[in-house]
Amino acid sequence: RDERVLGLETANEALERFEQAIDEIVRETPGQTVAVVTHGTVLSLFVERHGRGVAFELWRRRGLPSFVAMETNSMRVAEKVERI
């Protein structure tokens, strides 16, 4: 996850950037429902970081479109929909 395979950042760098953006959104929108749109790779890494699976397995199962709903206070996964 620390090797640049495609693009200008590693998986870990992308995850850190995404995590910081999510933290900022949550701070700026207390008590609100928000939607964040991203690509499946960083979403899978983010869900794994919060204890809800293995990133590669999550990524492989995702259809297009798909989504993950999380509670902002705890970052607990509330719902995973792999294919709409």
Short mmCIF file of C-alpha atoms in Angstrom, two decimals, residues 5-84:
data_model
loop_
_atom_site.label_atom_id
_atom_site.label_comp_id
_atom_site.label_asym_id
_atom_site.label_seq_id
_atom_site.Cartn_x
_atom_site.Cartn_y
_atom_site.Cartn_z
CA VAL A 5 1.07 1.73 -8.91
CA LEU A 6 -1.24 4.07 -10.80
CA GLY A 7 -1.32 7.82 -10.38
CA LEU A 8 0.69 10.11 -8.17
CA GLU A 9 -0.08 8.71 -4.72
CA THR A 10 0.05 5.39 -2.90
CA ALA A 11 -3.05 3.72 -1.51
CA ASN A 12 -2.06 4.87 1.97
CA GLU A 13 -1.57 8.46 0.79
CA ALA A 14 -4.98 8.43 -0.93
CA LEU A 15 -6.59 7.02 2.21
CA GLU A 16 -5.00 9.69 4.42
CA ARG A 17 -6.18 12.44 2.05
CA PHE A 18 -9.71 10.97 2.00
CA GLU A 19 -9.79 10.51 5.78
CA GLN A 20 -8.78 14.15 6.30
CA ALA A 21 -11.51 15.31 3.90
CA ILE A 22 -14.14 13.20 5.70
CA ASP A 23 -13.02 14.52 9.09
CA GLU A 24 -13.33 18.09 7.80
CA ILE A 25 -16.80 17.46 6.33
CA VAL A 26 -18.02 15.90 9.59
CA ARG A 27 -16.67 18.85 11.63
CA GLU A 28 -18.31 21.39 9.31
CA THR A 29 -21.73 19.69 9.15
CA PRO A 30 -22.57 18.55 12.69
CA GLY A 31 -25.85 16.66 12.92
CA GLN A 32 -26.45 16.80 9.18
CA THR A 33 -26.75 14.02 6.65
CA VAL A 34 -24.04 14.29 4.00
CA ALA A 35 -23.17 12.35 0.88
CA VAL A 36 -19.60 11.91 -0.32
CA VAL A 37 -18.87 10.51 -3.77
CA THR A 38 -15.58 8.75 -4.41
CA HIS A 39 -14.05 5.85 -6.28
CA GLY A 40 -14.26 2.30 -4.99
CA THR A 41 -10.60 1.86 -4.09
CA VAL A 42 -10.36 4.61 -1.50
CA LEU A 43 -13.86 3.81 -0.21
CA SER A 44 -12.83 0.18 0.35
CA LEU A 45 -9.68 1.26 2.17
CA PHE A 46 -11.70 3.65 4.32
CA VAL A 47 -14.27 1.00 5.26
CA GLU A 48 -11.48 -1.46 6.10
CA ARG A 49 -9.80 1.13 8.34
CA HIS A 50 -13.02 1.40 10.29
CA GLY A 51 -13.14 -2.33 10.91
CA ARG A 52 -15.66 -3.51 8.36
CA GLY A 53 -13.84 -5.95 6.10
CA VAL A 54 -10.76 -6.43 3.97
CA ALA A 55 -10.26 -3.66 1.41
CA PHE A 56 -9.43 -5.87 -1.58
CA GLU A 57 -12.42 -8.14 -0.95
CA LEU A 58 -14.72 -5.14 -0.50
CA TRP A 59 -13.41 -3.59 -3.72
CA ARG A 60 -13.86 -6.80 -5.74
CA ARG A 61 -17.51 -7.20 -4.67
CA ARG A 62 -18.56 -3.65 -5.45
CA GLY A 63 -20.82 -3.12 -8.41
CA LEU A 64 -21.53 0.13 -10.17
CA PRO A 65 -23.13 2.06 -8.66
CA SER A 66 -22.80 1.07 -5.03
CA PHE A 67 -22.57 2.83 -1.69
CA VAL A 68 -21.68 2.63 1.98
CA ALA A 69 -23.62 4.52 4.65
CA MET A 70 -21.74 5.36 7.84
CA GLU A 71 -22.70 7.04 11.09
CA THR A 72 -20.57 10.14 11.37
CA ASN A 73 -20.20 10.14 15.16
CA SER A 74 -18.75 6.64 15.40
CA MET A 75 -17.73 6.01 11.76
CA ARG A 76 -19.62 2.73 12.13
CA VAL A 77 -20.83 1.23 8.87
CA ALA A 78 -24.62 1.40 8.95
CA GLU A 79 -25.24 -0.17 5.54
CA LYS A 80 -23.28 -1.57 2.59
CA VAL A 81 -24.98 -1.90 -0.79
CA GLU A 82 -22.72 -3.64 -3.26
CA ARG A 83 -24.95 -3.28 -6.29
CA ILE A 84 -27.95 -1.08 -7.06
#
